[in-house]
Tab-separated table of C-alpha atoms in Angstrom:
chain	number	residue	atom	x	y	z
A	1	MET	CA	-1.984	18.237	79.247
A	2	GLN	CA	-1.174	14.593	79.823
A	3	ALA	CA	-4.049	12.668	81.380
A	4	SER	CA	-3.345	10.937	84.688
A	5	ILE	CA	-5.765	8.036	84.336
A	6	GLY	CA	-3.550	5.062	85.120
A	7	ILE	CA	-2.091	4.491	81.658
A	8	PRO	CA	1.663	5.123	81.389
A	9	LYS	CA	2.621	7.789	78.848
A	10	SER	CA	4.464	5.315	76.621
A	11	GLU	CA	1.348	3.138	76.488
A	12	SER	CA	-1.066	6.020	75.936
A	13	GLN	CA	1.098	7.239	73.040
A	14	LYS	CA	0.856	3.803	71.398
A	15	ILE	CA	-2.912	3.781	71.928
A	16	THR	CA	-3.158	7.275	70.456
A	17	ASP	CA	-1.149	6.218	67.412
A	18	ILE	CA	-3.551	3.315	66.810
A	19	LEU	CA	-6.564	5.587	67.262
A	20	SER	CA	-5.054	8.227	64.963
A	21	THR	CA	-4.686	5.669	62.203
A	22	LEU	CA	-8.289	4.579	62.697
A	23	LEU	CA	-9.379	8.221	62.679
A	24	ALA	CA	-7.660	8.631	59.310
A	25	ASP	CA	-9.311	5.465	57.977
A	26	GLU	CA	-12.726	6.739	59.031
A	27	HIS	CA	-12.094	10.081	57.300
A	28	VAL	CA	-11.122	8.435	54.026
A	29	LEU	CA	-14.242	6.259	54.157
A	30	VAL	CA	-16.608	9.101	55.053
A	31	ILE	CA	-15.298	11.233	52.178
A	32	LYS	CA	-15.658	8.326	49.764
A	33	THR	CA	-19.210	7.709	51.004
A	34	ARG	CA	-20.145	11.395	50.782
A	35	ASN	CA	-18.730	11.599	47.266
A	36	TYR	CA	-20.976	8.735	46.194
A	37	HIS	CA	-23.913	10.313	48.047
A	38	TRP	CA	-23.461	13.695	46.377
A	39	ASN	CA	-23.023	12.366	42.869
A	40	ILE	CA	-25.283	9.316	42.664
A	41	THR	CA	-27.665	9.112	39.694
A	42	GLY	CA	-29.832	6.421	38.236
A	43	PRO	CA	-33.022	4.463	38.802
A	44	SER	CA	-32.344	3.768	42.497
A	45	PHE	CA	-31.234	7.334	43.216
A	46	MET	CA	-33.397	8.065	46.260
A	47	GLU	CA	-32.868	4.696	47.926
A	48	ILE	CA	-29.083	4.732	47.466
A	49	HIS	CA	-28.833	8.445	48.271
A	50	LYS	CA	-30.509	7.821	51.653
A	51	PHE	CA	-28.476	4.658	52.212
A	52	TYR	CA	-25.198	6.536	51.750
A	53	GLU	CA	-26.444	9.342	53.976
A	54	SER	CA	-27.223	6.925	56.805
A	55	HIS	CA	-23.714	5.493	56.524
A	56	TYR	CA	-21.881	8.806	56.459
A	57	GLU	CA	-23.860	9.945	59.496
A	58	ILE	CA	-22.668	6.866	61.410
A	59	LEU	CA	-19.110	7.452	60.212
A	60	THR	CA	-19.223	11.133	61.193
A	61	GLU	CA	-20.363	10.240	64.706
A	62	THR	CA	-17.630	7.601	64.945
A	63	ILE	CA	-14.992	10.104	63.834
A	64	ASP	CA	-16.042	12.472	66.604
A	65	GLU	CA	-15.933	9.703	69.205
A	66	ILE	CA	-12.449	8.570	68.144
A	67	ALA	CA	-11.098	12.130	68.235
A	68	GLU	CA	-12.623	12.627	71.680
A	69	ARG	CA	-11.027	9.408	72.975
A	70	ILE	CA	-7.655	10.670	71.760
A	71	THR	CA	-8.142	13.936	73.657
A	72	GLN	CA	-9.313	12.038	76.751
A	73	LEU	CA	-5.926	10.325	76.703
A	74	GLY	CA	-4.277	13.758	76.743
A	75	TYR	CA	-3.291	14.078	73.110
A	76	GLN	CA	-4.374	16.224	70.196
A	77	ALA	CA	-6.299	14.464	67.446
A	78	ILE	CA	-4.883	14.756	63.953
A	79	GLY	CA	-7.087	16.928	61.799
A	80	THR	CA	-5.696	17.659	58.356
A	81	MET	CA	-6.142	15.757	55.117
A	82	LYS	CA	-2.363	15.550	54.811
A	83	GLU	CA	-2.161	13.844	58.206
A	84	PHE	CA	-5.060	11.513	57.422
A	85	LEU	CA	-3.592	10.457	54.090
A	86	SER	CA	-0.161	9.884	55.630
A	87	VAL	CA	-1.420	7.256	58.107
A	88	THR	CA	-4.591	5.734	56.642
A	89	ARG	CA	-4.757	2.046	55.822
A	90	LEU	CA	-7.383	2.693	53.128
A	91	THR	CA	-6.869	4.110	49.664
A	92	GLU	CA	-8.554	6.932	47.865
A	93	GLY	CA	-9.920	6.111	44.483
A	94	PRO	CA	-11.535	7.772	41.510
A	95	TYR	CA	-15.278	8.323	41.461
A	96	ASN	CA	-17.176	5.439	39.892
A	97	GLU	CA	-20.673	6.234	38.629
A	98	HIS	CA	-21.923	2.631	38.739
A	99	GLN	CA	-23.902	1.908	41.905
A	100	THR	CA	-22.838	-1.724	42.151
A	101	GLU	CA	-19.172	-0.798	41.790
A	102	GLN	CA	-19.557	1.919	44.431
A	103	MET	CA	-21.051	-0.616	46.810
A	104	LYS	CA	-18.240	-3.085	46.122
A	105	VAL	CA	-15.648	-0.407	46.922
A	106	LEU	CA	-17.426	0.538	50.148
A	107	LEU	CA	-17.822	-3.118	51.145
A	108	ALA	CA	-14.121	-3.761	50.609
A	109	ASP	CA	-13.281	-0.752	52.788
A	110	GLN	CA	-15.753	-1.777	55.495
A	111	GLU	CA	-14.364	-5.314	55.591
A	112	THR	CA	-10.797	-3.993	55.662
A	113	LEU	CA	-11.739	-1.777	58.587
A	114	CYS	CA	-13.331	-4.716	60.415
A	115	LYS	CA	-10.114	-6.740	60.097
A	116	ASN	CA	-7.947	-3.792	61.113
A	117	ILE	CA	-10.113	-2.874	64.095
A	118	ARG	CA	-9.951	-6.474	65.360
A	119	LYS	CA	-6.155	-6.209	65.312
A	120	ASP	CA	-6.346	-2.768	66.951
A	121	ILE	CA	-8.490	-4.231	69.743
A	122	ASP	CA	-5.941	-6.992	70.354
A	123	ASP	CA	-3.048	-4.518	70.329
A	124	ILE	CA	-4.777	-2.172	72.775
A	125	ALA	CA	-5.798	-5.067	75.018
A	126	ASP	CA	-2.078	-5.857	75.311
A	127	LEU	CA	-1.586	-2.255	76.490
A	128	LYS	CA	-4.174	-2.813	79.238
A	129	ASP	CA	-6.677	-0.125	78.273
A	130	PRO	CA	-10.100	-1.758	78.691
A	131	VAL	CA	-11.961	1.506	78.040
A	132	THR	CA	-10.481	1.938	74.561
A	133	THR	CA	-10.798	-1.793	73.887
A	134	ASP	CA	-14.495	-1.646	74.773
A	135	PHE	CA	-14.947	1.515	72.716
A	136	LEU	CA	-13.356	-0.103	69.667
A	137	THR	CA	-15.568	-3.153	70.067
A	138	GLY	CA	-18.513	-0.792	69.591
A	139	VAL	CA	-16.868	0.778	66.537
A	140	LEU	CA	-16.292	-2.698	65.114
A	141	ALA	CA	-19.970	-3.549	65.602
A	142	LYS	CA	-20.951	-0.458	63.587
A	143	HIS	CA	-18.671	-1.437	60.714
A	144	GLU	CA	-19.825	-5.052	60.738
A	145	LYS	CA	-23.429	-3.856	60.486
A	146	MET	CA	-22.655	-1.443	57.641
A	147	ALA	CA	-20.761	-4.217	55.808
A	148	TRP	CA	-23.735	-6.551	56.235
A	149	MET	CA	-26.088	-3.901	54.827
A	150	ILE	CA	-23.884	-3.394	51.777
A	151	ARG	CA	-23.466	-7.148	51.300
A	152	SER	CA	-27.258	-7.509	51.406
A	153	PHE	CA	-27.608	-4.845	48.715
A	154	LEU	CA	-25.155	-6.687	46.476
A	155	LYS	CA	-26.991	-10.049	46.648
């Protein structure tokens, strides 16, 4: 059922499309992070294993929040891997067993997400949806923090 919350349907559809793309991005990143978490080996195993776990927990919570925002707007959230892969702005990649390389891949994805979310915020601000704009500002803050943590590891 279409939500009657003061956002015209044409605008809420555009907002939903932006959120759906972000939802797909988050899914690609959480799977990549979980893959590294599940398969990590080496001298820093426990530290990195816990680090990845903390990140995928944040990503999982963010995924749920994005999907719920889509449904609040009156739409159905996409939910299949085929749908995610058809709209994501990130790329899947092969598993890399080297911890530093894993971190570099995750940092690149986090920084890409930060740039994309900034654009998403601007685009949604133009559609006059302050609730989603504010929500995405919080999502951006999470990604900036995760990027900083990874960057700190790589120093």
